[in-house]
Short mmCIF file of N, CA and C and ligand atoms in Angstrom, two decimals:
data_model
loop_
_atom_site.label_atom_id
_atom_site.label_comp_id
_atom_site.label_asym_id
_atom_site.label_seq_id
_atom_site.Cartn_x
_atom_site.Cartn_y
_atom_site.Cartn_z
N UNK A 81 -1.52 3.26 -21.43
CA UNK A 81 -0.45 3.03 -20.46
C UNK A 81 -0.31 4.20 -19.50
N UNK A 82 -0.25 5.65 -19.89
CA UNK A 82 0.00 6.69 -19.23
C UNK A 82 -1.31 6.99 -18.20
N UNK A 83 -2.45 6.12 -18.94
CA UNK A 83 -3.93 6.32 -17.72
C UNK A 83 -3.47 5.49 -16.73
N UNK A 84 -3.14 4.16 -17.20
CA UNK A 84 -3.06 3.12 -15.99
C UNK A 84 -2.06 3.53 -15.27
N UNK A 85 -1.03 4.16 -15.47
CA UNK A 85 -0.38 5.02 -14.58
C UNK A 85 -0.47 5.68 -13.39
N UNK A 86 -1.55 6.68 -13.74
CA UNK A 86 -1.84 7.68 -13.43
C UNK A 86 -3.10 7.14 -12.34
N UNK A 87 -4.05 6.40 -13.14
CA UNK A 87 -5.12 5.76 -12.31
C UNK A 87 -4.45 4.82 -10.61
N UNK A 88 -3.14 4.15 -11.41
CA UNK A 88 -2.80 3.34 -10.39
C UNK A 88 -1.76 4.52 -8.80
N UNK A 89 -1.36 5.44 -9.83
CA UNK A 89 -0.61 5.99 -8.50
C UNK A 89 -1.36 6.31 -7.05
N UNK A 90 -3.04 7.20 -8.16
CA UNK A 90 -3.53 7.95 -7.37
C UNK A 90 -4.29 7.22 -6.71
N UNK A 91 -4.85 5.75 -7.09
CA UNK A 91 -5.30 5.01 -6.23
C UNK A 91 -4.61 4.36 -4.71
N UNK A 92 -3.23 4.35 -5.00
CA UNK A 92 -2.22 4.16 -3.98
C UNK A 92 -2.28 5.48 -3.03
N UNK A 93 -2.03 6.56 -3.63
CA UNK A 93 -2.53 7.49 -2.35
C UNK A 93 -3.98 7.61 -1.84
N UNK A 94 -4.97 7.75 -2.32
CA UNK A 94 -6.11 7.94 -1.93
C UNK A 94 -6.36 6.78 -0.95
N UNK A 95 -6.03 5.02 -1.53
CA UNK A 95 -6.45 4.61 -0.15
C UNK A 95 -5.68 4.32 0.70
N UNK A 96 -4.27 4.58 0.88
CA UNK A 96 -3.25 4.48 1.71
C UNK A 96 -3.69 5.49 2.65
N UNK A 97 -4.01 7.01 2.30
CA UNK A 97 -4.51 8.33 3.39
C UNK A 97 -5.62 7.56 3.76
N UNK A 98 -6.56 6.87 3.25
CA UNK A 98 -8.10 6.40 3.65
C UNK A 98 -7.48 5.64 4.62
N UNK A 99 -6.75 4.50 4.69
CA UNK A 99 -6.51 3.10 5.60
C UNK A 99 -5.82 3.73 6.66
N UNK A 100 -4.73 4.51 6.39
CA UNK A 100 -4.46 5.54 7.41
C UNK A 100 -5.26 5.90 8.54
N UNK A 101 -5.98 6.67 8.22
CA UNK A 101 -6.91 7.86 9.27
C UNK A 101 -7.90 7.01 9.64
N UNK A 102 -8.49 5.25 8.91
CA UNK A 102 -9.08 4.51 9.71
C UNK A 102 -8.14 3.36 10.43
N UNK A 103 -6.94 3.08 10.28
CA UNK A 103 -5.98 2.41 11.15
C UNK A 103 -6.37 3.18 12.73
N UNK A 104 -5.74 4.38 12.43
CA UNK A 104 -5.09 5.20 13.66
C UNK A 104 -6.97 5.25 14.26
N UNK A 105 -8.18 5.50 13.66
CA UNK A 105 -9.26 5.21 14.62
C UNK A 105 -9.06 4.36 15.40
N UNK A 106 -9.16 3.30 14.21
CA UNK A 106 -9.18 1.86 15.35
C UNK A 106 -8.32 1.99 16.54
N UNK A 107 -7.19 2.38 16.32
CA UNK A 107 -5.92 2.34 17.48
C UNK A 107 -6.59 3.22 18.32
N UNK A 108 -7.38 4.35 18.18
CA UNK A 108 -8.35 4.59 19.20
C UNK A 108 -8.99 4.53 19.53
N UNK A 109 -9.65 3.21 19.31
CA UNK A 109 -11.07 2.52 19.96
C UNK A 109 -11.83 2.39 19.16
N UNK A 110 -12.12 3.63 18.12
CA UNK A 110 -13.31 3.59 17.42
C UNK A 110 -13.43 3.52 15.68
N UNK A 111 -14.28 3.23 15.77
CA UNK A 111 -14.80 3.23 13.76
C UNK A 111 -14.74 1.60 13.43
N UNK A 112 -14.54 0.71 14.79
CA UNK A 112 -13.96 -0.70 14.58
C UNK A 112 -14.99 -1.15 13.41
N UNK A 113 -16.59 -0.97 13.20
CA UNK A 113 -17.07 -1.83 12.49
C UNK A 113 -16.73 -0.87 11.10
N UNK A 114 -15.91 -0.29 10.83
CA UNK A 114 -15.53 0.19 9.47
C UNK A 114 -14.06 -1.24 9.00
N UNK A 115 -13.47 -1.77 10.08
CA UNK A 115 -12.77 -2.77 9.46
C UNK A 115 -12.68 -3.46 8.20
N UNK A 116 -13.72 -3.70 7.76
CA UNK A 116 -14.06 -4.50 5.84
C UNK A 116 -13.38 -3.60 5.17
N UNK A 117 -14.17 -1.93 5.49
CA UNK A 117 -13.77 -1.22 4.17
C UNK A 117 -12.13 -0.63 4.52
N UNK A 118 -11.39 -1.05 5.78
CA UNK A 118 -10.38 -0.83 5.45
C UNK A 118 -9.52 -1.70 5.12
N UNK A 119 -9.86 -3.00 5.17
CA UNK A 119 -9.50 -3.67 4.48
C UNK A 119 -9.57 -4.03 2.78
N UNK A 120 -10.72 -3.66 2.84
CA UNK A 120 -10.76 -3.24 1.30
C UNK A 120 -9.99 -2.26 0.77
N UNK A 121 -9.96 -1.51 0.99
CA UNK A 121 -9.09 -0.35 0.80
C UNK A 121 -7.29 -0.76 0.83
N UNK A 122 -7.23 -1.78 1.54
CA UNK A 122 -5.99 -2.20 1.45
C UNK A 122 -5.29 -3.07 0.78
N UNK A 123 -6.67 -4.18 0.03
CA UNK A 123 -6.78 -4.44 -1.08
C UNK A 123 -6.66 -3.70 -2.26
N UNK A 124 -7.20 -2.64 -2.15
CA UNK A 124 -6.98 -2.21 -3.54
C UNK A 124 -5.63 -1.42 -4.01
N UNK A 125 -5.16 -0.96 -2.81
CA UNK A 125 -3.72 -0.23 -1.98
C UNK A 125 -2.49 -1.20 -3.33
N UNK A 126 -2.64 -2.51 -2.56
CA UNK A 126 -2.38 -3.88 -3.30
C UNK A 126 -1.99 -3.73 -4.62
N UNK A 127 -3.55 -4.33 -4.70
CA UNK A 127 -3.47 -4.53 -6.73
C UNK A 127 -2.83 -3.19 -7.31
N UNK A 128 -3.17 -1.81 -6.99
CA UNK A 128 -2.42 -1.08 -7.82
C UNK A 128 -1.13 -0.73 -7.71
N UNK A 129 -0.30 -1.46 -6.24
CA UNK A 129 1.05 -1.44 -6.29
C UNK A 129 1.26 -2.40 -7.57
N UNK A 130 0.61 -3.76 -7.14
CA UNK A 130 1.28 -4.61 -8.42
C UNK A 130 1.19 -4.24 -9.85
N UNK A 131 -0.13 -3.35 -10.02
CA UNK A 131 -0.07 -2.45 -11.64
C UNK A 131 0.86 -2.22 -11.63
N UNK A 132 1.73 -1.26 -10.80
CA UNK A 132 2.55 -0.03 -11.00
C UNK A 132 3.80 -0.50 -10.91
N UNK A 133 4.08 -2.19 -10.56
CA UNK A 133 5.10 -3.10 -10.61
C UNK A 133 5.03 -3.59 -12.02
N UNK A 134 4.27 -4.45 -12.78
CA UNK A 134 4.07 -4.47 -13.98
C UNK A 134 4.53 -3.09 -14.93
N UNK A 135 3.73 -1.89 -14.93
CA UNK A 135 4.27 -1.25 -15.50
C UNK A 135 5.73 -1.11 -15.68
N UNK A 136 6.11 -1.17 -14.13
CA UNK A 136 7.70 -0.99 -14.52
C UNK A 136 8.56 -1.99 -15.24
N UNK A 137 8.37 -2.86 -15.03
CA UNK A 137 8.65 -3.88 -15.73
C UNK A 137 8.66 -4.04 -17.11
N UNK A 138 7.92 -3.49 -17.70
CA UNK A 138 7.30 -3.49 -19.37
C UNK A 138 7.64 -2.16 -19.76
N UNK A 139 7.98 -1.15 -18.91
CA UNK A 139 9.19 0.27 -19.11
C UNK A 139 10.37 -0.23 -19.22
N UNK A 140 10.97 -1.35 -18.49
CA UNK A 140 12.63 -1.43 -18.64
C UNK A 140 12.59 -1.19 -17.44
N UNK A 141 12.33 -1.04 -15.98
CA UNK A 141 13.08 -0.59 -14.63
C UNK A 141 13.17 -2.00 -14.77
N UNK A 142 14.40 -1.74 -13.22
CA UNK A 142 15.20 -3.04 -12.83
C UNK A 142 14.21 -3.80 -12.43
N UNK A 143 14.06 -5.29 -12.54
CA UNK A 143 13.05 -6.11 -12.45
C UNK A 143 13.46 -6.34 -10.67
N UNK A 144 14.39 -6.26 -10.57
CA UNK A 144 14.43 -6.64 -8.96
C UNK A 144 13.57 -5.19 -8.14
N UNK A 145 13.49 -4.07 -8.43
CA UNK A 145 12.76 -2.65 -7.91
C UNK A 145 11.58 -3.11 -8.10
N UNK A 146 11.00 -3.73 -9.16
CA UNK A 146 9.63 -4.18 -9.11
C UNK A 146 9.29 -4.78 -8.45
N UNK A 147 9.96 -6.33 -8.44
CA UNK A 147 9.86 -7.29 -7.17
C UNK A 147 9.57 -6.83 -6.02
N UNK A 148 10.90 -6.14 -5.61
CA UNK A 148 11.15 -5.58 -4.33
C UNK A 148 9.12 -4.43 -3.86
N UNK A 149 8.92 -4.00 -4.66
CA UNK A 149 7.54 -3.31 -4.57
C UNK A 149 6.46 -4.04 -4.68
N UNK A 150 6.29 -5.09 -5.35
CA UNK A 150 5.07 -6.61 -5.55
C UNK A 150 5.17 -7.11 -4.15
N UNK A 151 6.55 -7.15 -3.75
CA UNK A 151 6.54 -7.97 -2.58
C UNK A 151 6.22 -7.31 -1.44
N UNK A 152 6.68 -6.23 -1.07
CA UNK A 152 6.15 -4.80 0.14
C UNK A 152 4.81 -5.10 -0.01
N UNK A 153 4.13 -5.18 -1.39
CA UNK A 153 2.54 -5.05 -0.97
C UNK A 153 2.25 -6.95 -0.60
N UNK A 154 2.29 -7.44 -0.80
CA UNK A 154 2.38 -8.73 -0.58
C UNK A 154 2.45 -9.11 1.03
N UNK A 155 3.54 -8.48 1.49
CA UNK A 155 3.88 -8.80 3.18
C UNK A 155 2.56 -8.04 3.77
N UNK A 156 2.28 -6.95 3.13
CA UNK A 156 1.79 -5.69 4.14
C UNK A 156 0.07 -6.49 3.54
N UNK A 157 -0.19 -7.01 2.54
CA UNK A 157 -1.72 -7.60 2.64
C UNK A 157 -1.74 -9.25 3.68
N UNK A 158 -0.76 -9.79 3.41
CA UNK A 158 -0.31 -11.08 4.21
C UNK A 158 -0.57 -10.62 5.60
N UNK A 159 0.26 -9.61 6.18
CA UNK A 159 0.20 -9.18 7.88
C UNK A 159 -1.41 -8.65 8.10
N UNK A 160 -1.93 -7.99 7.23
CA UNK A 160 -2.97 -7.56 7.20
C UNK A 160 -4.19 -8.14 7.71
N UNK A 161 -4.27 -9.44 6.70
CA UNK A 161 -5.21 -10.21 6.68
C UNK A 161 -5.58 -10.85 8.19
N UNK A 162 -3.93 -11.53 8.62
CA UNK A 162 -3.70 -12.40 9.79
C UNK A 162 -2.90 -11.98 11.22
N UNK A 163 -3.30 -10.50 10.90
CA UNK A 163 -2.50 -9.66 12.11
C UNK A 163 -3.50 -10.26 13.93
N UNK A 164 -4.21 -10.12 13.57
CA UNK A 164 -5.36 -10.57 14.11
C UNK A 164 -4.81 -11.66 15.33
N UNK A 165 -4.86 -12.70 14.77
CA UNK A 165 -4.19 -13.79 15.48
C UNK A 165 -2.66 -14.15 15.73
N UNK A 166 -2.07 -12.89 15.14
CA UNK A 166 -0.28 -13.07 15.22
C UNK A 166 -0.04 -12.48 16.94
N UNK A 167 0.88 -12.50 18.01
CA UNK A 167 1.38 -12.69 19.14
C UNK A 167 -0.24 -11.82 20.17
N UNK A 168 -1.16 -12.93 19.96
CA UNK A 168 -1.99 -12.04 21.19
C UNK A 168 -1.55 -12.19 22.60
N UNK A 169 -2.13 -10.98 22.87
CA UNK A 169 -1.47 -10.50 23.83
C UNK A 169 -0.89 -9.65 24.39
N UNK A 170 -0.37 -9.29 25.60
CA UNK A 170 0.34 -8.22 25.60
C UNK A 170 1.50 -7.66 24.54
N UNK A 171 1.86 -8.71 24.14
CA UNK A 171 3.07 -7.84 22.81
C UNK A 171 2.43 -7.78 21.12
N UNK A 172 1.12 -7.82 21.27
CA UNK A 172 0.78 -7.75 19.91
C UNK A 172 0.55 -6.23 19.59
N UNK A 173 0.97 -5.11 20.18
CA UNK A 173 1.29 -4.35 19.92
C UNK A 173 2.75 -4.14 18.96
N UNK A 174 3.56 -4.73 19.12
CA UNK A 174 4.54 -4.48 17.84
C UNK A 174 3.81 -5.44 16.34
N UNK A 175 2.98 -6.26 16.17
CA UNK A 175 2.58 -6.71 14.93
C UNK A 175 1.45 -5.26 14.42
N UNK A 176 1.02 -4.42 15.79
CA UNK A 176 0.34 -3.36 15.28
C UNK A 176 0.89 -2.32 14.24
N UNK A 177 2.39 -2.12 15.07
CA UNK A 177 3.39 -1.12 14.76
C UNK A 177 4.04 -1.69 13.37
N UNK A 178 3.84 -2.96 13.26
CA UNK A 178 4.68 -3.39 11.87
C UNK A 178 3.82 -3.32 11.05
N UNK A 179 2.79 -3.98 11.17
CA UNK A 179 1.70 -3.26 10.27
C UNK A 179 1.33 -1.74 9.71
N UNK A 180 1.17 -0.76 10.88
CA UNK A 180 1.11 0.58 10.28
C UNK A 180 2.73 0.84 9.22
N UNK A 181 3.83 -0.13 9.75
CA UNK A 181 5.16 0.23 8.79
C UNK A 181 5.02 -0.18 7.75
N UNK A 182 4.91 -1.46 7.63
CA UNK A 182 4.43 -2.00 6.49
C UNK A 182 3.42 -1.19 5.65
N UNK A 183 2.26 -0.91 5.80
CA UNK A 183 1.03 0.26 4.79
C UNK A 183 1.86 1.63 4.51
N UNK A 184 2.80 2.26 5.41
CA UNK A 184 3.37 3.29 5.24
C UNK A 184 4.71 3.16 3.57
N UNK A 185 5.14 1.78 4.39
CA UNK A 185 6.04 1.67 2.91
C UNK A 185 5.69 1.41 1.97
N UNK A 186 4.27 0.61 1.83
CA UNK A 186 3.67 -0.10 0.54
C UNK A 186 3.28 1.34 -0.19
N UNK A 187 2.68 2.39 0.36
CA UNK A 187 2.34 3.70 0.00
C UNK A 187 3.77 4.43 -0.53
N UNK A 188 4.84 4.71 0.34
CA UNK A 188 6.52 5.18 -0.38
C UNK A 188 6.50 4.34 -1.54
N UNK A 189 6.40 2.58 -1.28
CA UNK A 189 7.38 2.46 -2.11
C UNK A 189 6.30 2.88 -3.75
N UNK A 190 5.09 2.50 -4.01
CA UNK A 190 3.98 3.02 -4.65
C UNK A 190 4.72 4.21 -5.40
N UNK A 191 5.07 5.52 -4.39
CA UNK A 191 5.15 6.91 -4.80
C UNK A 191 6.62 6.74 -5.29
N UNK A 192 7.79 5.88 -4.89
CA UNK A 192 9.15 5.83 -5.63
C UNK A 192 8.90 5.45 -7.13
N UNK A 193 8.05 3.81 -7.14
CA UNK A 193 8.34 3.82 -8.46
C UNK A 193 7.45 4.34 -9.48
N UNK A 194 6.36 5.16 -8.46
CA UNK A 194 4.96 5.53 -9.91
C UNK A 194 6.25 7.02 -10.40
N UNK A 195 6.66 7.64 -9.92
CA UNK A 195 7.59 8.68 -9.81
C UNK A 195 8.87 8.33 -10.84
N UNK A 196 9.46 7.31 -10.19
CA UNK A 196 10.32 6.66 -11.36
C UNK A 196 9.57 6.65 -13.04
N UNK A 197 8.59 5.78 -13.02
CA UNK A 197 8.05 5.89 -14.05
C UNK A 197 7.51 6.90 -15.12
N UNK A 198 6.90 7.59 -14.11
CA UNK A 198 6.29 9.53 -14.79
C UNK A 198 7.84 10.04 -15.19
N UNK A 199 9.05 9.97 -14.19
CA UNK A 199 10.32 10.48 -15.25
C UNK A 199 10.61 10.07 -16.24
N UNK A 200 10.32 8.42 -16.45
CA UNK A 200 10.58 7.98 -17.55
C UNK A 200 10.20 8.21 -18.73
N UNK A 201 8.60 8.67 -18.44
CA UNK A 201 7.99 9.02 -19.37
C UNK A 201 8.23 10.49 -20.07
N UNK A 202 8.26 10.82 -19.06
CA UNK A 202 8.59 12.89 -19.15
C UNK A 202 9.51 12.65 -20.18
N UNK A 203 11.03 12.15 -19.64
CA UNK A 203 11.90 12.07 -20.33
C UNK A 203 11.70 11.55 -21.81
N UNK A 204 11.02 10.39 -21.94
CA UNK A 204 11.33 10.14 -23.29
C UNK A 204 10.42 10.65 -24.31
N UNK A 205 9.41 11.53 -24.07
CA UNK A 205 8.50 12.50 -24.65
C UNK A 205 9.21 13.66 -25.09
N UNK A 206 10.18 14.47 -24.04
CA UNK A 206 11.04 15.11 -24.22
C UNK A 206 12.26 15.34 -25.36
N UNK A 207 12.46 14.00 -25.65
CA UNK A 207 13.62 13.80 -26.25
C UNK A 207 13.31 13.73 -27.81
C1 HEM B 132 -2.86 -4.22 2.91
C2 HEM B 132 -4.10 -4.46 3.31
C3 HEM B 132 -4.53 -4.20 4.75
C4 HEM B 132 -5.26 -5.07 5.50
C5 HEM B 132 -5.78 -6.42 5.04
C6 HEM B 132 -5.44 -4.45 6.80
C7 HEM B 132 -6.14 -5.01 7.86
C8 HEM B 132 -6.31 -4.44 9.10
C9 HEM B 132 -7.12 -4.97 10.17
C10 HEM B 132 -7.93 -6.27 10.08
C11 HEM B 132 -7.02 -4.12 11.21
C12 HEM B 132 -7.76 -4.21 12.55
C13 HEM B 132 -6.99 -4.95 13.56
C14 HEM B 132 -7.69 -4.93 14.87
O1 HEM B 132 -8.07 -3.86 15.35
O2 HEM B 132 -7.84 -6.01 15.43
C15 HEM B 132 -6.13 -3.06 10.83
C16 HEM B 132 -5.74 -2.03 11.65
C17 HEM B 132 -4.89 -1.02 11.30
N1 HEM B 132 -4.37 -0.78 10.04
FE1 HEM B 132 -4.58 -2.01 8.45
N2 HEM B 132 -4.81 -3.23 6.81
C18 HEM B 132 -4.25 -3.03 5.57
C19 HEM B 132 -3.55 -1.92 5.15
C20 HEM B 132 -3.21 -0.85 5.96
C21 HEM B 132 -2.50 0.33 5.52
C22 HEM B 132 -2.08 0.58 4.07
C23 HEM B 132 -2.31 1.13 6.62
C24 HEM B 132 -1.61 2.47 6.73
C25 HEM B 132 -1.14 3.18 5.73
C26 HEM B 132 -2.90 0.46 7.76
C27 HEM B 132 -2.92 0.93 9.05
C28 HEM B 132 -3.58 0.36 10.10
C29 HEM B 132 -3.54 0.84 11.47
C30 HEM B 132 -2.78 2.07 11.98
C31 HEM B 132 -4.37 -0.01 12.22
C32 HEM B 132 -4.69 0.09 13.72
C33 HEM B 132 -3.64 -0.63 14.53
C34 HEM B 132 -3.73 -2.12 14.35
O3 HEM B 132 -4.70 -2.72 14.82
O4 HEM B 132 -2.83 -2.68 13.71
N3 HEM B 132 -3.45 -0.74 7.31
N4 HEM B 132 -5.70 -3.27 9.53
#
């Protein structure tokens, strides 16, 4: 339990900074045919939020904090996938901007509850 933890946090940062620094390429023109692997990467962003939702869940956190984090990654792979074809055009620049918000929170919310959890643990090792 304490690996899958640990495996799942650091996978949430590693490819959240990865999807990052190839988002903001793209937004500058370049690295476009790297697209797959940042999408992959945002996939995997994903699944280990939902580990790290499960975990909490099977710790005792509030099942709605879990939700609430299953679902952040959920919207932010949903926009992801189909950002593409959402308002082209001149205003598909804000589905850009909701998107980079969206990956930014799926990554917070990731670091709130893997964080929540490592206290939990601290704590009851402690005691
Ligand atoms: C959750 C899974 C994700 C999928 C499926 C996904 C998919 C995509 C795709 C297809 C593009 C290229 C759009 C285009 O240029 O036409 C893109 C761009 C971008 N992504 Fe992601 N992405 C994901 C996660 C993330 C995350 C976690 C971040 C940041 C932490 C992020 C930040 C960006 C930025 C800044 C751009 C460039 C601006 C834009 O075109 O929206 N993405 N993403």
């Amino acid at each position: 339990m304490q690996m899958a933890l640990t495996i799942a946090r650091w996978l949430v940062r590693i490819t959240g900074v990865l999807a990052l620094i190839l988002g903001l390429l793209f937004w500058s023109g370049t690295a476009l045919s790297q697209i797959p692997v940042h999408m992959l990467l945002g996939l995997v962003l994903v699944l280990s939020l939902w580990v790290l939702a499960v975990l909490a869940v099977q710790a005792g956190l509030p099942i709605g904090m879990a939700a609430g984090v299953a679902l952040v990654g959920l919207i932010a792979l949903l926009l992801g996938i189909t950002q593409d074809s959402l308002l082209p055009g001149g205003a598909h620049w804000v589905i850009q901007v909701l998107h980079l918000l969206l990956g930014v929170a799926a990554v917070g919310s990731g670091e709130m509850i893997g964080g929540r959890l490592r206290r939990m643990r601290l704590a009851a090792s402690a005691a």
